[in-house]
């Protein structure tokens, strides 16, 4: 058997503030005292053991870095944030206030917050799991100030010339001689007793170079300057190395030395690719095994951010996620999957991170997406097995989390809040007072969680999935070539190594059972799978575990095809083995 492919692992994203919170008050815009907050210490040995048993390999602790908040920690030497430039009560974890500190919300003992995080890292490693945290390089909170930066480290903006719009040596972009104006429509949940002052105004995080952004902009953040002059045709000024580059390198190395195994890099494509191509090798000098994941939404930049930017993995959101979502919602086509691997990621598919949920996306079970967690199961199997790249799950996805009410700033939109303190009811059932077990789960939740657990185990133990080649079978079955094979709803492919061959077949139709034939061309059977033309074979079901055995002769699969009956919304994996 071949060695495990380093690219096939399972990331479980934990929104740290919500994970261990057992408070059930759930008051809209509730304070930390009213609604409660999860802590680093909640993710204890029992929790980590349960997650390890669930079959994940990496834990992405979301919201670790200190960020702007309306919770007052001034008694601990942390400057309070102005309510006019914070979203929600807890605040967005993507409005970082101190790159060298952790969120005080997550500590049982606030002065000891870094030690509590370091203990979590150590615990996670003890259970054989890897630690991923967010790195937010494009923007910071408007009132960014590092209280705990190492001695000799200059803060962002400390040496800036704020009389000019742009200078390569500045950390920020400025609108000289203008005050920042809070967007119209922003309604803070706390009373505003004093105005917010920022002069000169700084450019807003989503590349808004004006003194007043709109309420739909990232107005709680300011854009960082990597040496790109956006108002001069994006001219680049990278020699000498810009101050922001050097500061960010030091921050990444700081966290790497604390045992962090990987960084999920927020909005990576808003930062010049040349920076990544320089900083990632710099960090890997410290730890060659550290991984970098880019949140990126422009397929035309994928190749650039892998090969020039040196990223290990990229979000497959615009391609696979969007295509599968359309199919789950009943208005897509399986032919899109072929287009994605052919035109977007076919020759670097091992670099694509696949998922159906994360903190930015609507929950599968919500009425805004599938309305039913089971509807997405074929898409989940496909996401996990299409190629050798990693798979990601969002906490509670395996329990069918379905947000049905406003949770604060974010409103009622099918997402789990990232801006406010909250308890997630379905997840709290599994937390079960810190027992992290299935005692309080419904039968349906137990079954759903078992599906995800089986899928995690399947992708990690079958070498055709974690290390094998891929062969799309649409071109030889769709468009009337095989009986009743509708290429809009049926999808099939092979994953293969010398020692293992698996046929995957999906029916994405929501209500129709499909009786069809699926064939593998003779030349593929002989030259790709390297199987003989004499002797009988059988299709041994390997996922899910209970499906009918299919007997066949070689001539059947390469000429007429394998006869299959596919229930609605189904996924099957058959290992091709000698009879």
Coordinates of C-alpha atoms in Angstrom, one line a residue, residues 235-482:
X235 CA 1.7 50.3 -9.1
X236 CA 4.0 48.1 -7.0
X237 CA 6.8 49.3 -4.7
X238 CA 8.4 46.2 -3.2
X239 CA 12.1 47.2 -3.1
X240 CA 13.1 47.8 -0.4
X241 CA 10.9 45.2 1.3
X242 CA 7.9 47.2 2.7
X243 CA 7.6 47.6 6.5
X244 CA 4.2 45.7 6.5
X245 CA 5.9 42.7 5.0
X246 CA 8.5 42.5 7.7
X247 CA 6.0 43.1 10.5
X248 CA 3.8 40.3 9.1
X249 CA 6.7 37.9 8.8
X250 CA 7.5 38.4 12.4
X251 CA 3.9 37.9 13.5
X252 CA 3.6 34.6 11.6
X253 CA 6.9 33.3 13.0
X254 CA 5.7 34.3 16.5
X255 CA 2.6 32.1 16.3
X256 CA 4.6 29.3 14.5
X257 CA 6.9 29.2 17.5
X258 CA 3.9 28.8 19.8
X259 CA 3.2 25.5 18.0
X260 CA 0.6 26.6 15.4
X261 CA 0.7 24.1 12.6
X262 CA -1.1 26.1 9.9
X263 CA -2.7 29.4 9.0
X264 CA -6.0 30.0 7.2
X265 CA -5.3 33.3 5.5
X266 CA -8.3 35.6 5.3
X267 CA -9.0 37.2 1.9
X268 CA -5.5 36.2 0.7
X269 CA -6.0 37.6 -2.8
X270 CA -6.4 41.1 -1.5
X271 CA -2.7 41.0 -0.5
X272 CA -0.2 41.0 -3.3
X273 CA 0.9 37.5 -4.4
X274 CA 4.6 38.6 -4.2
X275 CA 4.2 39.0 -0.4
X276 CA 3.1 35.4 0.0
X277 CA 5.8 34.1 -2.3
X278 CA 8.3 35.8 0.0
X279 CA 6.8 35.2 3.5
X280 CA 5.6 31.6 3.2
X281 CA 9.2 30.3 2.5
X282 CA 10.4 32.6 5.4
X283 CA 8.0 31.0 7.8
X284 CA 8.8 27.5 6.6
X285 CA 12.4 28.0 7.5
X286 CA 11.1 28.0 11.0
X287 CA 8.9 24.9 10.5
X288 CA 8.8 23.3 7.0
X289 CA 5.6 21.4 7.9
X290 CA 3.5 24.5 8.6
X291 CA 0.6 24.8 6.1
X292 CA -0.9 27.9 4.5
X293 CA -4.6 27.9 3.3
X294 CA -5.8 30.8 1.1
X295 CA -9.3 32.1 1.2
X296 CA -9.6 33.1 -2.4
X297 CA -12.5 33.6 -4.8
X298 CA -10.9 34.4 -8.2
X299 CA -10.3 31.2 -10.2
X300 CA -8.0 33.1 -12.6
X301 CA -5.6 33.7 -9.7
X302 CA -5.6 30.1 -8.4
X303 CA -2.4 29.0 -10.3
X304 CA -0.7 32.3 -9.4
X305 CA -1.3 31.9 -5.6
X306 CA -0.2 28.3 -5.6
X307 CA 3.0 28.6 -7.7
X308 CA 4.0 32.2 -7.2
X309 CA 2.4 32.7 -3.8
X310 CA 3.5 29.3 -2.5
X311 CA 0.2 28.5 -0.9
X312 CA -0.4 24.8 0.1
X313 CA -4.2 25.0 -0.3
X314 CA -6.9 27.2 -1.7
X315 CA -10.6 27.4 -1.0
X316 CA -12.7 25.7 -3.7
X317 CA -15.7 28.0 -3.1
X318 CA -16.4 29.6 -6.5
X319 CA -15.9 26.4 -8.3
X320 CA -17.0 23.2 -6.5
X321 CA -19.0 24.7 -3.6
X322 CA -21.1 27.0 -5.8
X323 CA -21.7 24.2 -8.4
X324 CA -22.7 21.7 -5.8
X325 CA -24.9 24.2 -4.0
X326 CA -26.8 24.9 -7.2
X327 CA -27.4 21.2 -7.6
X328 CA -28.5 20.8 -4.0
X329 CA -31.0 23.6 -4.5
X330 CA -32.3 22.0 -7.7
X331 CA -31.1 24.3 -10.4
X332 CA -27.6 23.1 -11.3
X333 CA -26.1 20.4 -13.5
X334 CA -23.5 17.7 -12.7
X335 CA -21.8 18.7 -16.0
X336 CA -20.4 21.7 -14.0
X337 CA -18.2 19.3 -12.0
X338 CA -16.4 18.2 -15.1
X339 CA -16.0 21.8 -16.2
X340 CA -14.4 22.7 -12.8
X341 CA -11.7 20.0 -12.8
X342 CA -11.0 20.5 -16.5
X343 CA -10.8 24.3 -16.6
X344 CA -10.1 25.5 -13.0
X345 CA -8.2 23.0 -10.9
X346 CA -7.6 19.8 -12.8
X347 CA -3.8 19.8 -12.7
X348 CA -3.5 21.1 -9.2
X349 CA -6.6 19.6 -7.6
X350 CA -4.5 18.3 -4.6
X351 CA -4.2 22.0 -3.6
X352 CA -8.0 22.6 -3.4
X353 CA -9.7 22.5 0.0
X354 CA -13.3 21.3 -0.4
X355 CA -16.3 22.1 2.0
X356 CA -20.0 22.7 2.1
X357 CA -20.1 24.8 5.3
X358 CA -17.9 27.4 7.1
X359 CA -18.5 30.5 9.1
X360 CA -19.1 32.6 6.0
X361 CA -21.7 30.3 4.4
X362 CA -25.3 29.5 5.2
X363 CA -25.9 26.3 7.1
X364 CA -27.0 23.4 4.9
X365 CA -30.0 22.7 7.1
X366 CA -31.3 26.3 6.9
X367 CA -34.2 27.4 4.8
X368 CA -31.8 29.6 2.8
X369 CA -29.8 26.6 1.6
X370 CA -31.0 23.0 1.4
X371 CA -33.5 23.1 4.3
X372 CA -32.5 19.6 5.2
X373 CA -29.0 18.4 6.2
X374 CA -29.6 15.0 4.3
X375 CA -30.0 16.7 1.0
X376 CA -26.3 17.6 0.9
X377 CA -24.9 14.1 1.6
X378 CA -24.0 13.1 -2.1
X379 CA -22.4 16.5 -2.5
X380 CA -20.4 16.0 0.7
X381 CA -19.2 12.6 -0.4
X382 CA -18.2 14.1 -3.7
X383 CA -16.4 17.0 -2.0
X384 CA -14.4 14.5 0.1
X385 CA -13.5 12.1 -2.7
X386 CA -13.2 13.9 -6.0
X387 CA -9.5 14.5 -5.6
X388 CA -6.7 14.1 -3.0
X389 CA -7.0 17.6 -1.5
X390 CA -8.2 18.2 2.0
X391 CA -11.8 18.3 3.3
X392 CA -13.3 20.8 5.8
X393 CA -16.3 20.6 8.1
X394 CA -17.8 23.4 10.2
X395 CA -18.7 22.6 13.8
X396 CA -22.3 21.4 14.1
X397 CA -22.5 20.6 10.4
X398 CA -22.6 16.9 11.5
X399 CA -25.6 17.7 13.7
X400 CA -27.7 19.6 11.3
X401 CA -27.4 23.0 12.9
X402 CA -30.2 25.3 11.6
X403 CA -30.1 29.0 12.7
X404 CA -33.8 30.2 12.7
X405 CA -33.7 33.5 14.4
X406 CA -31.8 36.8 14.6
X407 CA -28.7 36.3 16.7
X408 CA -27.5 40.0 16.8
X409 CA -25.8 42.1 14.2
X410 CA -25.8 39.4 11.5
X411 CA -29.6 39.2 11.5
X412 CA -31.5 36.0 10.6
X413 CA -29.8 34.8 7.5
X414 CA -29.1 31.0 7.9
X415 CA -25.6 31.6 9.2
X416 CA -24.3 31.0 12.7
X417 CA -23.4 34.4 14.1
X418 CA -19.7 35.5 14.1
X419 CA -20.4 38.9 15.7
X420 CA -22.3 38.1 18.9
X421 CA -22.4 35.9 22.0
X422 CA -24.7 32.9 21.4
X423 CA -25.4 29.3 22.2
X424 CA -25.9 26.9 19.4
X425 CA -28.7 24.6 20.6
X426 CA -28.0 21.5 18.4
X427 CA -24.3 21.7 19.3
X428 CA -25.0 22.2 23.0
X429 CA -26.8 18.8 23.0
X430 CA -23.6 17.2 21.9
X431 CA -21.5 19.2 24.4
X432 CA -23.9 17.8 27.0
X433 CA -22.5 19.6 30.1
X434 CA -18.9 18.9 29.0
X435 CA -19.4 15.2 28.3
X436 CA -19.2 15.6 24.5
X437 CA -21.3 12.6 23.7
X438 CA -24.4 11.5 21.9
X439 CA -26.6 11.0 24.9
X440 CA -28.9 13.9 24.2
X441 CA -28.9 13.7 20.4
X442 CA -32.0 12.7 18.5
X443 CA -31.9 9.5 16.4
X444 CA -31.7 11.6 13.3
X445 CA -28.7 13.5 14.7
X446 CA -26.9 10.4 15.7
X447 CA -27.4 8.9 12.2
X448 CA -26.2 12.1 10.5
X449 CA -23.1 12.3 12.8
X450 CA -22.4 8.7 12.0
X451 CA -22.5 9.4 8.3
X452 CA -19.9 12.2 8.7
X453 CA -17.8 10.0 11.0
X454 CA -17.9 7.1 8.4
X455 CA -17.0 9.6 5.6
X456 CA -14.0 10.9 7.6
X457 CA -12.7 7.4 8.2
X458 CA -13.4 6.3 4.6
X459 CA -11.3 9.1 3.0
X460 CA -8.4 8.6 5.3
X461 CA -8.2 4.8 5.1
X462 CA -8.7 4.1 1.4
X463 CA -5.6 4.8 -0.7
X464 CA -7.5 5.3 -3.9
X465 CA -9.1 8.3 -2.3
X466 CA -6.2 9.8 -0.3
X467 CA -3.5 9.1 -2.9
X468 CA -5.1 7.9 -6.1
X469 CA -5.6 9.1 -9.6
X470 CA -9.0 10.5 -10.9
X471 CA -10.9 9.6 -14.0
X472 CA -14.2 11.3 -15.0
X473 CA -16.7 8.9 -16.6
X474 CA -19.2 11.5 -17.8
X475 CA -17.8 11.7 -21.3
X476 CA -18.6 8.0 -22.0
X477 CA -22.0 7.8 -20.3
X478 CA -23.8 11.1 -20.7
X479 CA -25.7 12.4 -23.7
X480 CA -27.6 9.2 -24.4
X481 CA -24.5 6.9 -24.5
X482 CA -25.7 4.8 -21.5

